[in-house]
Amino acid sequence: MDLTKFQPTGQQVEAAARLLRYQPFILDEHRHTGVAYEWLHHDISTKSSSERYFFDRRTAGDDVWNKAFDANRRLARMYDAFIAQMANICPPGGSYLDIGCNSGYFPVQASLAGIRTAVGIDAEDFSQQFQLLNEITGSSAKFSVGAYDPRSHTIAMQSDFGLQNYDVVSASCLLCHIPDPLHFLKAIARLATKAVFLWSGFIDTAEFLVRYNPTSFSGAGFPNGFDDGTSISLSLLCLSMSKLGFAHREEITSSPDWLPEDWHLRGMPQYQKFRAFLFWR
Ligand SMILES: C[S@@+](CC[C@H](N)C(=O)[O-])C[C@H]1O[C@@H](n2cnc3c(N)ncnc32)[C@H](O)[C@@H]1O
C-alpha cells in the first residue's frame, strides 16, 4: 500500500517508520517495508526482524533497495488482488474478519474497498498500527487482540465489536503456522456466513495428508509446537471446506507481476507451494 497517496503528515510518516515492518507499505520516497525481499532473496543475515523488513534508500544501497522495492510491490499487488476478490463477494454493508492480520493491511484495504465493517485480530497487539493507518488513509478498520488456540481449537477475541459472525473471513499465511489445521478450518468456518479466503502452502496430491515441517518444532510443547511449515493436501482442503458447508471454490491464480510461484523454494524449502482460494457457501 502506497501511503504517499494519502499525503500523510511528517509525524505520521515517522510513526509509520517506527510501527510498520512485515507488510508492504511505501512510507515516502526513501522508505518502504515488507517481508518479500527476505522471501525472494533469502537475505536473512543477522539483522533483527525490525531491520530486515525496513528499507531506507539512503542506507540500503541500490541493489538491495531495487530488489526489495520490486519484491514488496509484488507482494502488495498480490494482496490487493486478494482483497478485491473478498470485497467483491462481501454483500453491501457487510462484514469481514482477517485472522492473524499483523499490522492491518487486509482490513484497512478492505475498508477502503467499501466493506463496512472490517476487523483484524492477531495474537500480538497491533492496535497502534491500525490507529495510525486509519488516520492516514481514512479507513475505519477495527483491531482486537485475538487468537486461534490449538489447545481448545477455538478463536478468542478480546473484543468482538458486537458481531458473532462475519460475511467473509480470511487467514493469509496463517494455516502454515497452525498445528491442528483441520480444527482451525472448522473454527474459522464457524465464523463465516458467506465466504472464507485462505492463502497458504498446500500439497498437490489426491491423498488426504497433513504434513508438518520436521525442522521446526517450537517451544509450544507437543503437539502444538508444530507451528511453522504446516500444510495439508489440496484434496483434504477441498473435502474439509465442503464438509464445513462451503460447496463452491475458486482458486485465485497467480499473475506474473505477483511473487513468483516458486518463491517459497528460495528461502523456505520446507514449505509447500502457496495457493490462494476463496470458498463460499
Ligand atoms: C506470517 S504472518 C501473516 C500476516 C498477514 N496475515 C499477512 O498475510 O500479511 C502471521 C501472523 O499471524 C499471527 N499469528 C500467529 N499465530 C496466530 C494465532 N494462533 N492466532 C492469531 N494470530 C496468529 C502472527 O502474530 C502474525 O502477525
Tab-separated table of C-alpha atoms and ligand atoms in Angstrom:
chain	number	residue	atom	x	y	z
A	1	MET	CA	0.000	0.000	0.000
A	2	ASP	CA	1.417	3.310	-1.046
A	3	LEU	CA	0.841	5.620	1.909
A	4	THR	CA	2.208	8.629	-0.002
A	5	LYS	CA	-1.097	8.666	-1.961
A	6	PHE	CA	-2.810	9.822	1.207
A	7	GLN	CA	-0.360	12.686	1.832
A	8	PRO	CA	0.484	11.766	5.423
A	9	THR	CA	1.984	14.420	7.724
A	10	GLY	CA	5.681	14.225	8.631
A	11	GLN	CA	4.714	12.998	12.087
A	12	GLN	CA	2.547	10.226	10.630
A	13	VAL	CA	5.382	9.096	8.335
A	14	GLU	CA	7.784	8.919	11.281
A	15	ALA	CA	5.199	6.905	13.260
A	16	ALA	CA	4.818	4.571	10.266
A	17	ALA	CA	8.619	4.144	10.123
A	18	ARG	CA	8.541	3.126	13.778
A	19	LEU	CA	5.478	0.847	13.667
A	20	LEU	CA	5.261	-0.882	10.265
A	21	ARG	CA	7.515	-3.793	9.227
A	22	TYR	CA	6.253	-7.163	7.890
A	23	GLN	CA	3.597	-5.995	5.429
A	24	PRO	CA	4.346	-3.990	2.256
A	25	PHE	CA	3.922	-0.240	2.741
A	26	ILE	CA	5.577	2.651	0.914
A	27	LEU	CA	6.183	5.338	3.554
A	28	ASP	CA	7.817	8.090	1.495
A	29	GLU	CA	10.255	8.397	-1.425
A	30	HIS	CA	13.084	6.993	0.716
A	31	ARG	CA	11.479	4.274	2.809
A	32	HIS	CA	9.353	1.175	2.454
A	33	THR	CA	8.618	-2.011	4.431
A	34	GLY	CA	7.804	-5.658	3.811
A	35	VAL	CA	8.900	-9.276	4.200
A	36	ALA	CA	9.090	-10.129	0.484
A	37	TYR	CA	12.776	-9.217	-0.040
A	38	GLU	CA	13.707	-11.860	2.507
A	39	TRP	CA	11.394	-14.367	0.844
A	40	LEU	CA	12.711	-13.781	-2.682
A	41	HIS	CA	16.367	-13.157	-1.970
A	42	HIS	CA	16.804	-15.124	1.233
A	43	ASP	CA	18.831	-12.361	2.848
A	44	ILE	CA	18.221	-13.197	6.481
A	45	SER	CA	21.734	-12.297	7.731
A	46	THR	CA	21.989	-11.482	11.399
A	47	LYS	CA	19.673	-8.497	11.367
A	48	SER	CA	16.691	-8.309	13.702
A	49	SER	CA	13.276	-8.608	12.033
A	50	SER	CA	12.645	-4.916	12.574
A	51	GLU	CA	15.759	-4.131	10.488
A	52	ARG	CA	15.206	-6.893	7.937
A	53	TYR	CA	11.774	-5.650	6.878
A	54	PHE	CA	12.562	-1.923	6.723
A	55	PHE	CA	14.351	-0.332	3.750
A	56	ASP	CA	15.828	3.145	3.509
A	57	ARG	CA	17.123	4.052	0.054
A	58	ARG	CA	19.757	6.328	1.604
A	59	THR	CA	21.450	3.498	3.508
A	60	ALA	CA	20.375	0.230	1.816
A	61	GLY	CA	22.473	0.513	-1.365
A	62	ASP	CA	20.936	0.475	-4.863
A	63	ASP	CA	20.957	-3.297	-5.350
A	64	VAL	CA	19.120	-4.133	-2.114
A	65	TRP	CA	16.759	-1.177	-2.471
A	66	ASN	CA	15.753	-2.076	-6.038
A	67	LYS	CA	15.282	-5.782	-5.298
A	68	ALA	CA	13.408	-5.089	-2.067
A	69	PHE	CA	11.159	-2.495	-3.680
A	70	ASP	CA	10.282	-4.844	-6.519
A	71	ALA	CA	9.675	-7.803	-4.168
A	72	ASN	CA	7.437	-5.844	-1.830
A	73	ARG	CA	5.441	-4.274	-4.680
A	74	ARG	CA	4.822	-7.805	-5.978
A	75	LEU	CA	3.534	-8.826	-2.555
A	76	ALA	CA	1.357	-5.698	-2.346
A	77	ARG	CA	-0.185	-6.280	-5.803
A	78	MET	CA	-0.997	-9.857	-4.827
A	79	TYR	CA	-2.548	-8.784	-1.507
A	80	ASP	CA	-4.585	-6.091	-3.296
A	81	ALA	CA	-5.936	-8.660	-5.759
A	82	PHE	CA	-6.917	-10.997	-2.882
A	83	ILE	CA	-8.708	-8.174	-1.074
A	84	ALA	CA	-10.520	-7.069	-4.257
A	85	GLN	CA	-11.937	-10.613	-4.593
A	86	MET	CA	-13.116	-10.569	-0.990
A	87	ALA	CA	-14.675	-7.117	-1.366
A	88	ASN	CA	-16.425	-8.432	-4.450
A	89	ILE	CA	-18.081	-11.345	-2.671
A	90	CYS	CA	-18.916	-9.374	0.500
A	91	PRO	CA	-22.530	-8.111	0.388
A	92	PRO	CA	-23.226	-4.350	0.601
A	93	GLY	CA	-22.956	-3.194	4.227
A	94	GLY	CA	-21.220	-6.481	5.033
A	95	SER	CA	-18.523	-7.539	7.435
A	96	TYR	CA	-15.040	-9.008	7.154
A	97	LEU	CA	-12.635	-10.594	9.642
A	98	ASP	CA	-8.924	-11.175	8.993
A	99	ILE	CA	-7.290	-13.632	11.397
A	100	GLY	CA	-3.564	-13.131	12.020
A	101	CYS	CA	-3.881	-9.663	10.483
A	102	ASN	CA	-0.474	-8.321	11.577
A	103	SER	CA	-0.352	-4.525	11.022
A	104	GLY	CA	-3.728	-4.428	9.267
A	105	TYR	CA	-3.004	-4.365	5.531
A	106	PHE	CA	-6.029	-6.547	4.686
A	107	PRO	CA	-8.664	-4.918	6.936
A	108	VAL	CA	-7.506	-1.389	6.084
A	109	GLN	CA	-7.544	-2.064	2.349
A	110	ALA	CA	-10.900	-3.905	2.708
A	111	SER	CA	-12.354	-0.880	4.486
A	112	LEU	CA	-11.058	1.400	1.704
A	113	ALA	CA	-12.598	-1.007	-0.841
A	114	GLY	CA	-16.008	-0.371	0.738
A	115	ILE	CA	-16.524	-3.210	3.231
A	116	ARG	CA	-18.464	-1.501	6.004
A	117	THR	CA	-17.116	-3.477	8.987
A	118	ALA	CA	-13.531	-4.638	8.510
A	119	VAL	CA	-11.918	-6.248	11.549
A	120	GLY	CA	-8.488	-7.729	12.158
A	121	ILE	CA	-7.320	-9.906	15.023
A	122	ASP	CA	-3.820	-11.019	15.855
A	123	ALA	CA	-2.117	-12.814	18.731
A	124	GLU	CA	0.093	-9.706	19.076
A	125	ASP	CA	-1.145	-6.194	19.744
A	126	PHE	CA	-1.274	-4.140	16.525
A	127	SER	CA	-3.723	-1.511	17.781
A	128	GLN	CA	-1.275	1.373	17.265
A	129	GLN	CA	-0.683	0.313	13.675
A	130	PHE	CA	-4.443	0.196	12.990
A	131	GLN	CA	-4.993	3.595	14.563
A	132	LEU	CA	-2.192	5.118	12.508
A	133	LEU	CA	-3.310	3.545	9.219
A	134	ASN	CA	-6.913	4.647	9.820
A	135	GLU	CA	-5.686	8.197	10.461
A	136	ILE	CA	-3.500	8.250	7.350
A	137	THR	CA	-5.856	6.565	4.875
A	138	GLY	CA	-9.305	7.465	6.238
A	139	SER	CA	-10.188	3.784	6.626
A	140	SER	CA	-12.245	2.565	9.566
A	141	ALA	CA	-10.694	-0.832	10.245
A	142	LYS	CA	-11.032	-2.255	13.756
A	143	PHE	CA	-8.459	-4.280	15.651
A	144	SER	CA	-8.697	-6.647	18.584
A	145	VAL	CA	-6.088	-8.862	20.130
A	146	GLY	CA	-7.379	-12.345	19.407
A	147	ALA	CA	-6.003	-15.738	18.531
A	148	TYR	CA	-6.741	-19.258	17.470
A	149	ASP	CA	-5.812	-21.514	20.372
A	150	PRO	CA	-4.913	-25.066	19.273
A	151	ARG	CA	-5.356	-26.354	22.849
A	152	SER	CA	-9.098	-25.605	22.753
A	153	HIS	CA	-9.479	-25.422	18.927
A	154	THR	CA	-11.211	-22.063	19.347
A	155	ILE	CA	-10.743	-18.436	18.372
A	156	ALA	CA	-10.959	-15.980	21.266
A	157	MET	CA	-11.102	-12.209	20.777
A	158	GLN	CA	-10.687	-9.527	23.446
A	159	SER	CA	-13.441	-7.558	21.671
A	160	ASP	CA	-15.820	-8.914	19.040
A	161	PHE	CA	-17.303	-5.454	18.289
A	162	GLY	CA	-20.776	-6.915	18.852
A	163	LEU	CA	-20.501	-9.404	15.980
A	164	GLN	CA	-20.814	-13.183	16.292
A	165	ASN	CA	-20.169	-13.855	12.598
A	166	TYR	CA	-18.685	-12.163	9.558
A	167	ASP	CA	-19.683	-12.386	5.913
A	168	VAL	CA	-16.098	-13.054	4.877
A	169	VAL	CA	-13.245	-14.469	6.967
A	170	SER	CA	-9.621	-14.652	5.803
A	171	ALA	CA	-6.429	-16.276	7.010
A	172	SER	CA	-3.436	-15.259	4.920
A	173	CYS	CA	-0.178	-17.087	5.590
A	174	LEU	CA	-1.573	-18.446	8.855
A	175	LEU	CA	-2.600	-22.057	8.205
A	176	CYS	CA	1.126	-22.792	7.778
A	177	HIS	CA	1.629	-21.727	11.408
A	178	ILE	CA	-1.152	-23.891	12.845
A	179	PRO	CA	-0.506	-27.304	14.437
A	180	ASP	CA	-4.078	-28.631	14.058
A	181	PRO	CA	-5.153	-27.394	10.620
A	182	LEU	CA	-8.475	-29.246	10.332
A	183	HIS	CA	-9.706	-27.902	13.653
A	184	PHE	CA	-8.531	-24.453	12.564
A	185	LEU	CA	-10.598	-24.703	9.370
A	186	LYS	CA	-13.623	-25.660	11.459
A	187	ALA	CA	-13.070	-22.704	13.811
A	188	ILE	CA	-12.841	-20.155	11.007
A	189	ALA	CA	-15.729	-21.697	9.067
A	190	ARG	CA	-17.944	-21.276	12.146
A	191	LEU	CA	-17.336	-17.517	11.998
A	192	ALA	CA	-18.012	-17.117	8.265
A	193	THR	CA	-21.570	-16.797	6.995
A	194	LYS	CA	-20.652	-16.437	3.319
A	195	ALA	CA	-17.012	-16.952	2.361
A	196	VAL	CA	-13.560	-17.991	3.556
A	197	PHE	CA	-10.295	-16.894	1.954
A	198	LEU	CA	-7.052	-18.834	2.503
A	199	TRP	CA	-3.524	-18.246	1.274
A	200	SER	CA	-1.104	-20.929	2.358
A	201	GLY	CA	1.083	-23.811	1.199
A	202	PHE	CA	-0.784	-26.930	0.065
A	203	ILE	CA	0.411	-30.362	-1.095
A	204	ASP	CA	-0.765	-31.109	-4.615
A	205	THR	CA	-1.997	-34.694	-4.300
A	206	ALA	CA	-5.255	-36.628	-4.267
A	207	GLU	CA	-4.252	-38.210	-0.943
A	208	PHE	CA	-5.595	-36.797	2.295
A	209	LEU	CA	-2.432	-35.574	4.008
A	210	VAL	CA	-1.360	-33.327	6.855
A	211	ARG	CA	2.349	-32.542	6.784
A	212	TYR	CA	4.467	-30.966	9.497
A	213	ASN	CA	7.835	-29.381	8.979
A	214	PRO	CA	10.323	-31.712	10.659
A	215	THR	CA	12.892	-28.983	11.262
A	216	SER	CA	10.535	-26.652	13.035
A	217	PHE	CA	9.235	-27.532	16.442
A	218	SER	CA	8.779	-24.541	18.730
A	219	GLY	CA	8.612	-24.326	22.498
A	220	ALA	CA	4.805	-24.553	22.479
A	221	GLY	CA	5.021	-28.213	23.518
A	222	PHE	CA	3.756	-31.393	21.857
A	223	PRO	CA	1.789	-31.362	19.569
A	224	ASN	CA	1.321	-27.588	19.384
A	225	GLY	CA	4.973	-26.943	18.644
A	226	PHE	CA	4.395	-27.942	15.007
A	227	ASP	CA	3.704	-24.339	14.114
A	228	ASP	CA	5.862	-23.409	11.134
A	229	GLY	CA	5.520	-25.054	7.738
A	230	THR	CA	2.282	-26.983	8.327
A	231	SER	CA	0.483	-27.920	5.136
A	232	ILE	CA	-2.433	-30.097	4.156
A	233	SER	CA	-3.153	-31.602	0.771
A	234	LEU	CA	-5.415	-29.806	-1.686
A	235	SER	CA	-7.840	-32.724	-1.714
A	236	LEU	CA	-8.099	-32.667	2.086
A	237	LEU	CA	-8.604	-28.884	1.978
A	238	CYS	CA	-11.429	-29.177	-0.546
A	239	LEU	CA	-13.080	-32.077	1.303
A	240	SER	CA	-12.834	-30.178	4.608
A	241	MET	CA	-14.337	-26.978	3.239
A	242	SER	CA	-17.129	-28.885	1.554
A	243	LYS	CA	-17.930	-30.770	4.814
A	244	LEU	CA	-17.940	-27.382	6.579
A	245	GLY	CA	-20.631	-26.113	4.211
A	246	PHE	CA	-18.533	-24.310	1.595
A	247	ALA	CA	-19.590	-26.091	-1.563
A	248	HIS	CA	-18.077	-23.584	-4.004
A	249	ARG	CA	-14.498	-22.585	-4.535
A	250	GLU	CA	-12.325	-20.567	-6.846
A	251	GLU	CA	-8.568	-20.533	-6.948
A	252	ILE	CA	-7.188	-17.032	-7.352
A	253	THR	CA	-4.495	-17.762	-9.874
A	254	SER	CA	-1.094	-16.152	-9.767
A	255	SER	CA	-0.237	-13.225	-12.003
A	256	PRO	CA	3.234	-12.518	-13.491
A	257	ASP	CA	3.505	-9.284	-11.519
A	258	TRP	CA	2.959	-11.040	-8.142
A	259	LEU	CA	5.508	-13.080	-6.209
A	260	PRO	CA	6.865	-15.822	-8.491
A	261	GLU	CA	5.051	-19.094	-7.824
A	262	ASP	CA	8.235	-20.798	-6.595
A	263	TRP	CA	9.107	-18.067	-4.088
A	264	HIS	CA	8.951	-20.467	-1.160
A	265	LEU	CA	11.700	-22.689	-2.636
A	266	ARG	CA	14.260	-19.895	-2.412
A	267	GLY	CA	14.319	-19.409	1.336
A	268	MET	CA	11.840	-21.856	2.831
A	269	PRO	CA	12.090	-25.235	1.053
A	270	GLN	CA	10.207	-26.887	3.913
A	271	TYR	CA	7.082	-25.006	2.744
A	272	GLN	CA	4.731	-26.193	0.017
A	273	LYS	CA	3.721	-24.067	-2.954
A	274	PHE	CA	1.392	-21.300	-1.807
A	275	ARG	CA	-2.083	-21.111	-3.336
A	276	ALA	CA	-4.977	-18.718	-2.768
A	277	PHE	CA	-8.568	-19.965	-2.515
A	278	LEU	CA	-11.916	-18.352	-1.994
A	279	PHE	CA	-14.572	-20.763	-0.713
A	280	TRP	CA	-18.221	-19.808	-0.412
A	281	ARG	CA	-21.470	-21.362	0.752
B	1	LIG	C1	3.069	-14.898	8.604
B	1	LIG	S1	2.231	-13.578	9.388
B	1	LIG	C2	0.982	-13.189	8.179
B	1	LIG	C3	0.398	-11.819	8.391
B	1	LIG	C4	-0.733	-11.422	7.445
B	1	LIG	N1	-1.863	-12.325	7.552
B	1	LIG	C5	-0.242	-11.334	6.038
B	1	LIG	O1	-0.541	-12.235	5.229
B	1	LIG	O2	0.452	-10.354	5.712
B	1	LIG	C6	1.308	-14.438	10.634
B	1	LIG	C7	0.576	-13.511	11.593
B	1	LIG	O3	-0.316	-14.312	12.359
B	1	LIG	C8	-0.153	-14.030	13.737
B	1	LIG	N2	-0.455	-15.298	14.418
B	1	LIG	C9	0.324	-16.404	14.532
B	1	LIG	N3	-0.330	-17.397	15.162
B	1	LIG	C10	-1.569	-16.910	15.451
B	1	LIG	C11	-2.723	-17.458	16.068
B	1	LIG	N4	-2.714	-18.703	16.553
B	1	LIG	N5	-3.829	-16.681	16.189
B	1	LIG	C12	-3.830	-15.406	15.712
B	1	LIG	N6	-2.765	-14.835	15.113
B	1	LIG	C13	-1.651	-15.576	14.975
B	1	LIG	C14	1.258	-13.533	13.903
B	1	LIG	O4	1.383	-12.695	15.044
B	1	LIG	C15	1.466	-12.779	12.584
B	1	LIG	O5	1.076	-11.438	12.679
